[in-house]
Amino acid sequence: MKSTSTKKKIFSALFDKHYKRLFNYAFKVVNDKDIASGLVQETFIKLWETIENIKNDERAIESYLITVLKNKIIDNHRKNKTQEKHYDLYKLNAEFSVDIDNKWELEKKIDGIYNALHPKTSEIFKLSRTKGLTYSEIAALKNISVKTVEVHISKALKAFKKGLKDYL
Amino acid sequence: MKDNIVEDAEIWAYVSKTADKPILSKIETWKNASDFNKQRFNTIAKLYETTAENPYTESINVEDEKAKFFETVAPAVKKSNRLQKYFKYAAAVVLFISIAGIAYQSFSNNTVAIATNFREEKKVELPDGSTVWLNAGSSISYKKDEPRIIQLTGEAFFEVAKDKAHPFTVETPDHVIVKALGTSFNVKAYPENSYLETTLLTGKVEVTSGNYFDEKIIMLPNDNIKILKADGIPVKSTIQNKKAVLMWRENKIRFKNMAFRDIADDLNNQLNIKLVFKNTTIAESRFTAVFDKSTTAEDILEVLQDTKNFTYKLNPETNEWMIK
C-alpha cells in the first residue's frame, strides 16, 4: 500500500498527462461538458481505488484509464437509452460501442499527426483550425509571409489527408 | 498562385471561412466544375469537421479538476477555528436536552439509544446538529462523548452536519462502516435481510467493512451499494429516483422489482408481518409495489396476488402467513 502523499504525486502526474485527452474523448461522445468531466473524475477515482492491483507500467495504466472511461461512457449511454425504451437495446449498445472505439482511435490519430508535424507547422495549422485566423493574420502574428503560411498549411493538410484517409 | 490551379490551402481557407474575396470566388466556381473537384473539396471539408476541437478544451482547467479529485479521494483534514467549536458545543447542549424526551438509555449511562416500533418512523436530531430519520423496527445508539459514531440496526436516513475534523460514521451489526464528512445518505441494515444497502444522495461517503471486503469504496451522489451477505461482494449501481429511496419517510413501504423472499424480510422487519413460503418459485418471484405502513397483512397479500399466482392462509397459532 502506497502512502497517500506518494499516491497524490503519481495521480497529479497522471492528470497532467492524460486528463485533457480523456476529457476530449468523453466530450466528443456525450457532448456535455459536465457529464464528460464527471465521467473522467469517476474514471480516476476508480484508478485510485485499484491502482495497487495494476501493473506498475505507464502503458498498463493508460490503457486501464481508457477502458474504464469507455465503460463509463457506455454505462451512461445505456442508462439514458433504457429510459427511451428502444426496440433493440442490444443492437443499439453494440453499435454505440463500436462507434466510441472509432472515436478514440480518431482522437489518438489526430494527436499523433500533430506530434509528427514540425512544431512550427503544427502551431500554424492550429492557429488556423482552432483560432480561425486568416492567413494574413497568422502571417502578421508570426512575422512571416502569407506564402509561408500557405506552405505550412498545405504541409499539414497533406499529413492529415494521408493519416486520416480512412475517416475522410 | 495561378488562376487555374487550386491549392489545398485555398480550399482550406474557404472551408474554414477565412478566405479573402478572390479565393472565395475562385473556389466557388472551381468546386462544382467537375466531380473530381467536388470530391477534393469534400475531403478537405470533412477534414475540417474531423479536426474540430472540443469547445471547452480551453476553458477546462486541469488543476481545478485535480483539486476536485483529491478532495474526493483524500480529503484534507481542516482544523476548525475556536469560535466554530464554541458554537458547536453550545448547540450540542441544547440538543441534548431536546433529545432527552425521546431517547431512552440502555447498556450503560454513557450510551444513548433511540428505537422505532413496527409501522412507525421517527425523526431525531443528534447532538452534533445532524438529523436522522429512523424507519420502522430500527434503532440507533451512540456514546455521549462520541455523538458522531452511530450504531445502526435497521434502516435510517442521515443528514450529516458538516464537521470535517470529526467524520460521521455509521456502523452496522456486520461491521460495515459508512464514513461521511458532510452529506446525506441512507443505510439499510436489518439483521434479518439477506443484504445490506446504502445510498448516497449528496456529498460523499466512504464505505468499509471488516467482515465483507478489504477495499475502501468511495461513493458519489446517487450511488447505491448493495452487499449480499452470502458472498460479501459490494455491488455499485446508480439510483434513478431519489424520492423513491426515501419514500419510507412518508410512512410508505416500497418494493421495486424485489424478490418476494426479500419483501417478506422487510414486512417482518418493519410491519411485524411474518410470511412463510411453502413454494420456492413464488419466494423468488419479483414484485414492484408501494403500501402505506398501516396496511394490513391481508390487504398487502391480496394486492400482490393480483399479479402473481399464489395463495395465502394465516396460521392463528404462530401468527404466520403460509404462502403457496
Tab-separated table of C-alpha atoms in Angstrom:
chain	number	residue	atom	x	y	z
A	1	MET	CA	0.000	0.000	0.000
A	2	LYS	CA	1.470	3.318	-1.038
A	3	SER	CA	1.194	6.329	1.226
A	4	THR	CA	-1.399	8.909	0.327
A	5	SER	CA	1.184	11.550	-0.459
A	6	THR	CA	3.060	9.256	-2.867
A	7	LYS	CA	-0.232	8.350	-4.477
A	8	LYS	CA	-1.130	12.011	-4.811
A	9	LYS	CA	2.113	12.710	-6.639
A	10	ILE	CA	1.516	9.839	-9.038
A	11	PHE	CA	-2.032	10.986	-9.720
A	12	SER	CA	-1.015	14.582	-10.186
A	13	ALA	CA	1.311	13.472	-12.985
A	14	LEU	CA	-1.379	11.210	-14.452
A	15	PHE	CA	-3.818	14.125	-14.539
A	16	ASP	CA	-1.293	16.332	-16.334
A	17	LYS	CA	-0.592	13.658	-18.849
A	18	HIS	CA	-3.982	12.194	-19.651
A	19	TYR	CA	-6.748	14.450	-18.410
A	20	LYS	CA	-7.280	16.589	-21.495
A	21	ARG	CA	-7.311	13.754	-23.969
A	22	LEU	CA	-9.687	11.680	-21.851
A	23	PHE	CA	-11.933	14.699	-21.420
A	24	ASN	CA	-11.920	15.473	-25.160
A	25	TYR	CA	-12.792	11.904	-25.919
A	26	ALA	CA	-15.650	11.762	-23.414
A	27	PHE	CA	-16.908	15.115	-24.622
A	28	LYS	CA	-16.956	14.004	-28.246
A	29	VAL	CA	-19.247	11.158	-27.313
A	30	VAL	CA	-21.540	12.600	-24.645
A	31	ASN	CA	-21.500	16.193	-25.901
A	32	ASP	CA	-21.943	17.686	-22.456
A	33	LYS	CA	-19.154	19.344	-20.513
A	34	ASP	CA	-20.406	18.440	-17.042
A	35	ILE	CA	-21.199	14.828	-17.853
A	36	ALA	CA	-17.850	14.426	-19.612
A	37	SER	CA	-15.811	15.856	-16.736
A	38	GLY	CA	-17.864	13.812	-14.241
A	39	LEU	CA	-17.120	10.589	-16.107
A	40	VAL	CA	-13.403	11.385	-16.243
A	41	GLN	CA	-13.427	12.137	-12.487
A	42	GLU	CA	-15.079	8.789	-11.799
A	43	THR	CA	-12.505	7.098	-14.003
A	44	PHE	CA	-9.628	8.499	-11.973
A	45	ILE	CA	-11.427	7.587	-8.729
A	46	LYS	CA	-11.691	4.018	-9.952
A	47	LEU	CA	-7.975	4.004	-10.713
A	48	TRP	CA	-7.251	5.430	-7.249
A	49	GLU	CA	-9.158	2.547	-5.680
A	50	THR	CA	-7.451	-0.137	-7.737
A	51	ILE	CA	-4.006	1.168	-8.639
A	52	GLU	CA	-2.327	-1.260	-6.233
A	53	ASN	CA	-3.636	-4.137	-8.343
A	54	ILE	CA	-2.450	-2.789	-11.678
A	55	LYS	CA	0.940	-3.458	-13.135
A	56	ASN	CA	3.178	-0.510	-12.436
A	57	ASP	CA	3.712	0.387	-16.041
A	58	GLU	CA	2.727	3.513	-17.882
A	59	ARG	CA	1.049	1.759	-20.752
A	60	ALA	CA	-0.921	-0.565	-18.494
A	61	ILE	CA	-2.217	2.439	-16.566
A	62	GLU	CA	-3.050	4.364	-19.709
A	63	SER	CA	-4.997	1.500	-21.222
A	64	TYR	CA	-6.759	0.955	-17.890
A	65	LEU	CA	-7.886	4.587	-17.859
A	66	ILE	CA	-9.157	4.349	-21.423
A	67	THR	CA	-11.030	1.111	-20.796
A	68	VAL	CA	-12.681	2.357	-17.612
A	69	LEU	CA	-13.682	5.622	-19.242
A	70	LYS	CA	-15.071	3.793	-22.244
A	71	ASN	CA	-17.165	1.569	-19.985
A	72	LYS	CA	-18.380	4.584	-18.053
A	73	ILE	CA	-19.413	6.284	-21.288
A	74	ILE	CA	-21.276	3.140	-22.345
A	75	ASP	CA	-22.987	2.851	-18.943
A	76	ASN	CA	-24.025	6.458	-19.147
A	77	HIS	CA	-25.363	5.935	-22.640
A	78	ARG	CA	-27.207	2.770	-21.654
A	79	LYS	CA	-28.808	4.494	-18.707
A	80	ASN	CA	-30.185	7.203	-20.973
A	81	LYS	CA	-31.296	4.673	-23.540
A	82	THR	CA	-33.167	2.367	-21.165
A	83	GLN	CA	-35.351	5.317	-20.375
A	84	GLU	CA	-36.148	5.711	-24.059
A	85	LYS	CA	-37.304	2.100	-24.444
A	86	HIS	CA	-35.627	1.339	-27.708
A	87	TYR	CA	-36.866	-1.679	-29.632
A	88	ASP	CA	-33.451	-3.294	-29.854
A	89	LEU	CA	-31.266	-2.156	-26.968
A	90	TYR	CA	-28.646	-4.796	-27.537
A	91	LYS	CA	-28.078	-3.769	-31.125
A	92	LEU	CA	-28.027	-0.123	-30.194
A	93	ASN	CA	-25.446	-0.689	-27.465
A	94	ALA	CA	-23.242	-2.746	-29.750
A	95	GLU	CA	-23.298	-0.075	-32.440
A	96	PHE	CA	-22.578	2.594	-29.890
A	97	SER	CA	-19.656	0.652	-28.530
A	98	VAL	CA	-18.058	0.339	-31.989
A	99	ASP	CA	-18.678	3.999	-32.631
A	100	ILE	CA	-16.885	5.134	-29.484
A	101	ASP	CA	-13.941	2.839	-30.199
A	102	ASN	CA	-13.616	4.627	-33.530
A	103	LYS	CA	-13.770	7.990	-31.818
A	104	TRP	CA	-10.909	7.042	-29.534
A	105	GLU	CA	-8.827	5.800	-32.476
A	106	LEU	CA	-9.521	9.032	-34.304
A	107	GLU	CA	-8.598	11.122	-31.296
A	108	LYS	CA	-5.297	9.245	-30.995
A	109	LYS	CA	-4.543	9.567	-34.726
A	110	ILE	CA	-5.139	13.319	-34.717
A	111	ASP	CA	-2.857	13.694	-31.703
A	112	GLY	CA	-0.249	11.574	-33.441
A	113	ILE	CA	-0.354	13.653	-36.621
A	114	TYR	CA	0.015	16.900	-34.703
A	115	ASN	CA	3.027	15.445	-32.910
A	116	ALA	CA	4.646	14.152	-36.096
A	117	LEU	CA	4.387	17.553	-37.813
A	118	HIS	CA	7.145	20.078	-37.456
A	119	PRO	CA	6.241	22.100	-34.340
A	120	LYS	CA	6.025	25.295	-36.382
A	121	THR	CA	3.679	23.687	-38.927
A	122	SER	CA	1.581	22.243	-36.140
A	123	GLU	CA	1.352	25.619	-34.414
A	124	ILE	CA	0.363	27.461	-37.590
A	125	PHE	CA	-2.232	24.881	-38.515
A	126	LYS	CA	-3.778	25.111	-35.041
A	127	LEU	CA	-3.970	28.902	-35.341
A	128	SER	CA	-5.994	28.393	-38.475
A	129	ARG	CA	-8.095	25.466	-37.299
A	130	THR	CA	-8.898	26.335	-33.719
A	131	LYS	CA	-8.466	30.096	-33.589
A	132	GLY	CA	-9.979	30.659	-37.047
A	133	LEU	CA	-7.316	33.198	-38.045
A	134	THR	CA	-6.890	34.156	-41.711
A	135	TYR	CA	-3.581	33.504	-43.437
A	136	SER	CA	-2.647	37.171	-43.362
A	137	GLU	CA	-3.476	37.382	-39.655
A	138	ILE	CA	-1.245	34.382	-38.967
A	139	ALA	CA	1.494	35.889	-41.155
A	140	ALA	CA	1.374	39.142	-39.183
A	141	LEU	CA	1.330	37.298	-35.874
A	142	LYS	CA	4.304	35.049	-36.686
A	143	ASN	CA	6.134	37.686	-38.690
A	144	ILE	CA	6.333	35.519	-41.829
A	145	SER	CA	4.925	35.907	-45.330
A	146	VAL	CA	1.421	34.783	-46.325
A	147	LYS	CA	3.079	32.462	-48.801
A	148	THR	CA	4.998	30.709	-45.991
A	149	VAL	CA	1.767	30.325	-44.013
A	150	GLU	CA	0.211	28.663	-47.048
A	151	VAL	CA	3.150	26.310	-47.343
A	152	HIS	CA	2.759	25.243	-43.698
A	153	ILE	CA	-0.994	24.809	-44.107
A	154	SER	CA	-0.506	22.715	-47.243
A	155	LYS	CA	2.035	20.507	-45.466
A	156	ALA	CA	-0.325	19.980	-42.539
A	157	LEU	CA	-3.244	19.229	-44.861
A	158	LYS	CA	-1.184	16.685	-46.710
A	159	ALA	CA	-0.270	14.920	-43.479
A	160	PHE	CA	-3.865	14.931	-42.267
A	161	LYS	CA	-5.236	13.698	-45.578
A	162	LYS	CA	-2.805	10.826	-45.503
A	163	GLY	CA	-3.172	9.990	-41.806
A	164	LEU	CA	-6.959	10.247	-41.720
A	165	LYS	CA	-7.712	8.746	-45.100
A	166	ASP	CA	-9.990	6.120	-43.555
A	167	TYR	CA	-12.116	8.808	-41.976
A	168	LEU	CA	-12.444	11.242	-44.896
B	1	MET	CA	-0.904	31.426	-57.483
B	2	LYS	CA	-2.139	30.701	-60.971
B	3	ASP	CA	-5.826	31.074	-61.648
B	4	ASN	CA	-6.429	27.607	-62.987
B	5	ILE	CA	-4.589	25.705	-60.250
B	6	VAL	CA	-6.244	25.378	-56.888
B	7	GLU	CA	-4.099	24.743	-53.826
B	8	ASP	CA	-5.260	22.716	-50.812
B	9	ALA	CA	-4.501	25.743	-48.672
B	10	GLU	CA	-7.022	27.751	-50.678
B	11	ILE	CA	-9.734	25.164	-50.255
B	12	TRP	CA	-8.898	25.078	-46.566
B	13	ALA	CA	-9.197	28.859	-46.315
B	14	TYR	CA	-12.609	28.562	-47.964
B	15	VAL	CA	-13.976	25.807	-45.702
B	16	SER	CA	-12.572	27.425	-42.565
B	17	LYS	CA	-14.286	30.679	-43.616
B	18	THR	CA	-11.056	32.654	-43.517
B	19	ALA	CA	-10.690	33.150	-47.276
B	20	ASP	CA	-10.499	36.595	-48.824
B	21	LYS	CA	-12.753	37.660	-51.725
B	22	PRO	CA	-10.580	36.477	-54.670
B	23	ILE	CA	-10.107	32.988	-53.194
B	24	LEU	CA	-13.762	32.842	-52.238
B	25	SER	CA	-14.990	33.378	-55.782
B	26	LYS	CA	-12.236	31.202	-57.212
B	27	ILE	CA	-13.263	28.215	-55.086
B	28	GLU	CA	-16.976	28.867	-55.694
B	29	THR	CA	-16.602	28.365	-59.418
B	30	TRP	CA	-13.949	25.682	-59.130
B	31	LYS	CA	-15.658	23.297	-56.707
B	32	ASN	CA	-18.619	22.475	-58.946
B	33	ALA	CA	-16.672	22.408	-62.203
B	34	SER	CA	-16.106	18.638	-62.101
B	35	ASP	CA	-16.766	15.557	-59.991
B	36	PHE	CA	-13.077	15.328	-59.268
B	37	ASN	CA	-13.034	18.878	-57.911
B	38	LYS	CA	-16.140	18.184	-55.874
B	39	GLN	CA	-14.515	15.150	-54.306
B	40	ARG	CA	-11.341	17.038	-53.476
B	41	PHE	CA	-13.376	19.798	-51.924
B	42	ASN	CA	-15.404	17.341	-49.828
B	43	THR	CA	-12.262	15.679	-48.477
B	44	ILE	CA	-10.954	18.985	-47.150
B	45	ALA	CA	-14.381	19.915	-45.802
B	46	LYS	CA	-14.549	16.586	-43.969
B	47	LEU	CA	-11.032	17.099	-42.667
B	48	TYR	CA	-12.151	20.429	-41.261
B	49	GLU	CA	-15.006	18.739	-39.395
B	50	THR	CA	-12.882	15.855	-38.169
B	51	THR	CA	-10.204	18.047	-36.653
B	52	ALA	CA	-12.778	20.116	-34.758
B	53	GLU	CA	-11.684	20.613	-31.182
B	54	ASN	CA	-13.901	20.412	-28.231
B	55	PRO	CA	-15.055	23.969	-27.479
B	56	TYR	CA	-14.252	23.507	-23.789
B	57	THR	CA	-10.640	22.411	-24.176
B	58	GLU	CA	-9.531	25.948	-23.464
B	59	SER	CA	-11.905	26.554	-20.574
B	60	ILE	CA	-11.328	23.312	-18.699
B	61	ASN	CA	-8.706	23.676	-16.018
B	62	VAL	CA	-6.757	20.527	-15.268
B	63	GLU	CA	-5.556	21.903	-11.922
B	64	ASP	CA	-9.141	22.542	-10.782
B	65	GLU	CA	-10.146	19.049	-11.825
B	66	LYS	CA	-7.150	17.648	-9.982
B	67	ALA	CA	-8.075	19.546	-6.825
B	68	LYS	CA	-11.661	18.298	-7.056
B	69	PHE	CA	-10.379	14.763	-7.436
B	70	PHE	CA	-8.080	14.930	-4.418
B	71	GLU	CA	-10.863	16.437	-2.358
B	72	THR	CA	-12.904	13.307	-3.145
B	73	VAL	CA	-10.298	10.583	-2.694
B	74	ALA	CA	-8.114	12.118	0.013
B	75	PRO	CA	-9.964	14.927	1.755
B	76	ALA	CA	-7.791	17.297	3.727
B	77	VAL	CA	-8.488	17.471	7.430
B	78	LYS	CA	-9.082	21.091	8.290
B	79	LYS	CA	-8.802	22.451	11.787
B	80	SER	CA	-11.943	24.275	12.753
B	81	ASN	CA	-11.399	27.614	14.404
B	82	ARG	CA	-12.186	28.267	18.021
B	83	LEU	CA	-15.370	30.214	17.515
B	84	GLN	CA	-16.883	27.469	15.376
B	85	LYS	CA	-16.029	24.947	18.035
B	86	TYR	CA	-17.694	27.020	20.708
B	87	PHE	CA	-20.903	27.209	18.711
B	88	LYS	CA	-20.847	23.502	18.066
B	89	TYR	CA	-20.703	22.714	21.784
B	90	ALA	CA	-23.342	25.282	22.569
B	91	ALA	CA	-25.640	23.634	20.050
B	92	ALA	CA	-24.803	20.224	21.435
B	93	VAL	CA	-26.017	21.186	24.910
B	94	VAL	CA	-29.353	22.469	23.628
B	95	LEU	CA	-29.934	19.403	21.507
B	96	PHE	CA	-29.021	17.005	24.265
B	97	ILE	CA	-31.813	18.488	26.299
B	98	SER	CA	-34.303	18.187	23.462
B	99	ILE	CA	-33.254	14.657	22.689
B	100	ALA	CA	-33.761	13.535	26.255
B	101	GLY	CA	-37.512	13.459	25.692
B	102	ILE	CA	-37.446	10.727	23.077
B	103	ALA	CA	-34.330	8.832	23.917
B	104	TYR	CA	-34.221	6.083	26.433
B	105	GLN	CA	-30.947	4.927	27.818
B	106	SER	CA	-29.678	1.417	27.819
B	107	PHE	CA	-26.423	-0.541	28.093
B	108	SER	CA	-24.747	1.981	30.341
B	109	ASN	CA	-25.403	5.558	31.317
B	110	ASN	CA	-22.947	6.599	28.687
B	111	THR	CA	-24.928	5.228	25.741
B	112	VAL	CA	-27.960	6.833	24.149
B	113	ALA	CA	-30.307	4.584	22.178
B	114	ILE	CA	-33.311	5.526	20.089
B	115	ALA	CA	-35.661	2.953	18.592
B	116	THR	CA	-38.818	2.821	16.494
B	117	ASN	CA	-41.709	0.436	16.699
B	118	PHE	CA	-43.207	-1.536	13.859
B	119	ARG	CA	-45.138	0.605	11.345
B	120	GLU	CA	-43.542	3.740	12.722
B	121	GLU	CA	-40.833	6.188	11.670
B	122	LYS	CA	-39.121	8.856	13.697
B	123	LYS	CA	-37.053	11.988	13.101
B	124	VAL	CA	-34.208	12.534	15.551
B	125	GLU	CA	-31.841	15.485	15.976
B	126	LEU	CA	-28.391	14.391	17.068
B	127	PRO	CA	-26.229	16.423	19.453
B	128	ASP	CA	-23.839	17.434	16.662
B	129	GLY	CA	-26.651	19.006	14.611
B	130	SER	CA	-27.121	16.056	12.282
B	131	THR	CA	-30.605	14.732	11.590
B	132	VAL	CA	-31.612	11.091	11.449
B	133	TRP	CA	-34.850	9.599	10.182
B	134	LEU	CA	-35.378	6.087	11.530
B	135	ASN	CA	-37.503	3.638	9.591
B	136	ALA	CA	-39.849	1.165	11.307
B	137	GLY	CA	-38.350	-1.539	13.529
B	138	SER	CA	-34.941	0.156	13.653
B	139	SER	CA	-32.640	1.571	16.279
B	140	ILE	CA	-29.552	3.737	16.600
B	141	SER	CA	-27.229	4.199	19.510
B	142	TYR	CA	-24.193	6.287	20.249
B	143	LYS	CA	-21.909	7.143	23.140
B	144	LYS	CA	-22.488	10.546	24.679
B	145	ASP	CA	-18.874	11.526	24.245
B	146	GLU	CA	-18.804	10.272	20.660
B	147	PRO	CA	-22.057	11.509	19.143
B	148	ARG	CA	-20.762	11.166	15.581
B	149	ILE	CA	-20.187	7.411	15.830
B	150	ILE	CA	-23.566	5.767	15.328
B	151	GLN	CA	-24.501	2.099	15.627
B	152	LEU	CA	-27.436	1.259	13.389
B	153	THR	CA	-29.745	-1.726	13.215
B	154	GLY	CA	-32.445	-1.416	10.556
B	155	GLU	CA	-32.821	1.469	8.143
B	156	ALA	CA	-32.106	5.149	8.572
B	157	PHE	CA	-31.504	8.259	6.524
B	158	PHE	CA	-28.807	10.655	7.724
B	159	GLU	CA	-28.357	14.333	7.044
B	160	VAL	CA	-24.947	14.999	8.454
B	161	ALA	CA	-23.884	18.355	9.888
B	162	LYS	CA	-20.557	19.466	8.444
B	163	ASP	CA	-17.553	18.985	10.694
B	164	LYS	CA	-14.501	17.983	8.748
B	165	ALA	CA	-12.422	17.392	11.850
B	166	HIS	CA	-14.830	14.727	13.107
B	167	PRO	CA	-16.008	12.276	10.480
B	168	PHE	CA	-19.519	10.959	10.935
B	169	THR	CA	-19.604	7.177	10.906
B	170	VAL	CA	-22.437	4.681	10.843
B	171	GLU	CA	-21.661	1.133	11.810
B	172	THR	CA	-23.964	-1.826	11.160
B	173	PRO	CA	-24.092	-5.072	13.161
B	174	ASP	CA	-21.984	-6.679	10.399
B	175	HIS	CA	-19.270	-4.064	10.777
B	176	VAL	CA	-19.973	-2.327	7.529
B	177	ILE	CA	-18.878	1.214	8.178
B	178	VAL	CA	-20.123	4.251	6.287
B	179	LYS	CA	-17.985	7.297	6.938
B	180	ALA	CA	-19.164	10.737	5.902
B	181	LEU	CA	-17.924	14.302	6.051
B	182	GLY	CA	-20.929	16.489	5.289
B	183	THR	CA	-23.582	14.677	3.392
B	184	SER	CA	-26.919	12.845	3.261
B	185	PHE	CA	-27.271	9.128	2.815
B	186	ASN	CA	-29.489	6.152	3.520
B	187	VAL	CA	-28.346	2.929	5.180
B	188	LYS	CA	-30.436	-0.242	5.270
B	189	ALA	CA	-29.094	-2.947	7.558
B	190	TYR	CA	-31.805	-5.081	9.144
B	191	PRO	CA	-30.144	-8.186	10.594
B	192	GLU	CA	-32.837	-10.426	9.027
B	193	ASN	CA	-32.296	-9.128	5.480
B	194	SER	CA	-30.052	-11.073	3.135
B	195	TYR	CA	-28.311	-7.880	2.097
B	196	LEU	CA	-27.059	-4.508	3.299
B	197	GLU	CA	-27.609	-1.395	1.281
B	198	THR	CA	-26.519	2.206	1.324
B	199	THR	CA	-27.498	5.051	-0.978
B	200	LEU	CA	-25.778	8.398	-1.174
B	201	LEU	CA	-27.866	11.445	-2.031
B	202	THR	CA	-25.450	14.340	-1.581
B	203	GLY	CA	-21.806	14.822	-0.673
B	204	LYS	CA	-19.503	11.861	-0.434
B	205	VAL	CA	-19.018	8.872	1.806
B	206	GLU	CA	-16.576	6.065	2.176
B	207	VAL	CA	-17.742	2.500	2.844
B	208	THR	CA	-15.507	-0.075	4.507
B	209	SER	CA	-16.218	-3.443	6.008
B	210	GLY	CA	-14.172	-5.603	8.307
B	211	ASN	CA	-16.343	-8.613	7.515
B	212	TYR	CA	-17.002	-8.487	3.808
B	213	PHE	CA	-14.305	-6.791	1.762
B	214	ASP	CA	-10.913	-5.133	2.085
B	215	GLU	CA	-11.155	-2.133	-0.182
B	216	LYS	CA	-12.482	1.289	0.621
B	217	ILE	CA	-15.402	2.227	-1.581
B	218	ILE	CA	-15.881	5.876	-2.309
B	219	MET	CA	-19.448	6.768	-3.156
B	220	LEU	CA	-20.593	9.698	-5.267
B	221	PRO	CA	-24.103	11.198	-5.260
B	222	ASN	CA	-26.824	8.769	-6.441
B	223	ASP	CA	-24.566	5.770	-5.973
B	224	ASN	CA	-26.077	2.743	-4.327
B	225	ILE	CA	-24.010	-0.040	-2.797
B	226	LYS	CA	-25.639	-3.364	-2.098
B	227	ILE	CA	-23.771	-6.098	-0.267
B	228	LEU	CA	-25.238	-9.586	-0.346
B	229	LYS	CA	-24.396	-11.126	2.989
B	230	ALA	CA	-23.980	-14.508	1.294
B	231	ASP	CA	-20.953	-13.531	-0.783
B	232	GLY	CA	-19.992	-10.184	0.720
B	233	ILE	CA	-19.315	-8.616	-2.649
B	234	PRO	CA	-20.291	-4.954	-2.843
B	235	VAL	CA	-22.225	-4.067	-5.998
B	236	LYS	CA	-22.399	-0.456	-7.057
B	237	SER	CA	-25.281	0.944	-9.091
B	238	THR	CA	-26.812	4.344	-9.707
B	239	ILE	CA	-30.271	5.251	-8.496
B	240	GLN	CA	-32.674	6.951	-10.896
B	241	ASN	CA	-35.189	8.224	-8.423
B	242	LYS	CA	-34.096	9.855	-5.178
B	243	LYS	CA	-37.639	10.274	-3.900
B	244	ALA	CA	-38.337	6.563	-4.116
B	245	VAL	CA	-35.341	5.743	-1.921
B	246	LEU	CA	-36.741	7.916	0.851
B	247	MET	CA	-40.397	7.008	0.442
B	248	TRP	CA	-40.280	5.200	3.763
B	249	ARG	CA	-40.059	8.581	5.476
B	250	GLU	CA	-43.597	9.316	4.286
B	251	ASN	CA	-44.979	6.264	6.046
B	252	LYS	CA	-44.697	4.102	2.934
B	253	ILE	CA	-43.112	0.745	2.347
B	254	ARG	CA	-41.833	0.279	-1.188
B	255	PHE	CA	-40.606	-2.686	-3.193
B	256	LYS	CA	-39.038	-2.249	-6.573
B	257	ASN	CA	-38.516	-5.385	-8.638
B	258	MET	CA	-37.825	-7.201	-5.385
B	259	ALA	CA	-37.929	-10.936	-4.685
B	260	PHE	CA	-40.906	-11.999	-2.522
B	261	ARG	CA	-38.395	-13.526	-0.103
B	262	ASP	CA	-36.751	-10.106	0.457
B	263	ILE	CA	-40.141	-8.417	0.635
B	264	ALA	CA	-41.071	-10.876	3.388
B	265	ASP	CA	-37.996	-9.792	5.361
B	266	ASP	CA	-38.989	-6.145	5.050
B	267	LEU	CA	-42.576	-6.898	6.067
B	268	ASN	CA	-41.274	-8.753	9.089
B	269	ASN	CA	-38.755	-6.032	10.000
B	270	GLN	CA	-40.971	-3.045	9.504
B	271	LEU	CA	-44.585	-4.179	9.920
B	272	ASN	CA	-44.183	-7.308	12.048
B	273	ILE	CA	-45.888	-9.382	9.353
B	274	LYS	CA	-44.489	-12.905	9.160
B	275	LEU	CA	-44.605	-14.873	5.916
B	276	VAL	CA	-43.570	-18.495	5.452
B	277	PHE	CA	-43.035	-19.815	1.931
B	278	LYS	CA	-44.163	-23.322	1.110
B	279	ASN	CA	-43.095	-22.897	-2.509
B	280	THR	CA	-39.661	-21.655	-3.573
B	281	THR	CA	-40.756	-20.475	-7.022
B	282	ILE	CA	-43.132	-17.950	-5.531
B	283	ALA	CA	-40.480	-16.885	-2.999
B	284	GLU	CA	-38.196	-15.934	-5.882
B	285	SER	CA	-40.811	-14.096	-7.972
B	286	ARG	CA	-40.491	-10.362	-8.115
B	287	PHE	CA	-42.886	-7.538	-7.283
B	288	THR	CA	-42.989	-3.776	-7.506
B	289	ALA	CA	-45.409	-2.096	-5.119
B	290	VAL	CA	-45.912	0.705	-2.596
B	291	PHE	CA	-48.075	0.417	0.519
B	292	ASP	CA	-48.869	2.600	3.495
B	293	LYS	CA	-47.216	1.169	6.567
B	294	SER	CA	-50.659	0.917	8.133
B	295	THR	CA	-51.877	-1.571	5.507
B	296	THR	CA	-52.916	-4.930	6.976
B	297	ALA	CA	-51.187	-8.160	6.021
B	298	GLU	CA	-54.331	-9.392	4.331
B	299	ASP	CA	-54.638	-6.290	2.134
B	300	ILE	CA	-50.979	-6.448	1.098
B	301	LEU	CA	-51.215	-10.118	0.156
B	302	GLU	CA	-54.428	-9.533	-1.737
B	303	VAL	CA	-52.804	-6.811	-3.855
B	304	LEU	CA	-49.690	-8.909	-4.561
B	305	GLN	CA	-51.912	-11.816	-5.551
B	306	ASP	CA	-53.259	-9.753	-8.457
B	307	THR	CA	-50.039	-10.057	-10.422
B	308	LYS	CA	-48.681	-13.483	-9.425
B	309	ASN	CA	-50.364	-16.764	-8.849
B	310	PHE	CA	-50.239	-17.795	-5.164
B	311	THR	CA	-52.492	-18.464	-2.176
B	312	TYR	CA	-52.127	-17.391	1.458
B	313	LYS	CA	-53.518	-18.553	4.739
B	314	LEU	CA	-52.981	-17.391	8.330
B	315	ASN	CA	-51.858	-19.851	10.944
B	316	PRO	CA	-53.533	-18.256	14.004
B	317	GLU	CA	-51.331	-20.120	16.468
B	318	THR	CA	-47.991	-18.855	15.201
B	319	ASN	CA	-49.408	-15.712	13.592
B	320	GLU	CA	-47.584	-16.650	10.380
B	321	TRP	CA	-48.966	-16.395	6.858
B	322	MET	CA	-48.417	-19.500	4.747
B	323	ILE	CA	-47.690	-18.690	1.111
B	324	LYS	CA	-48.177	-21.384	-1.538
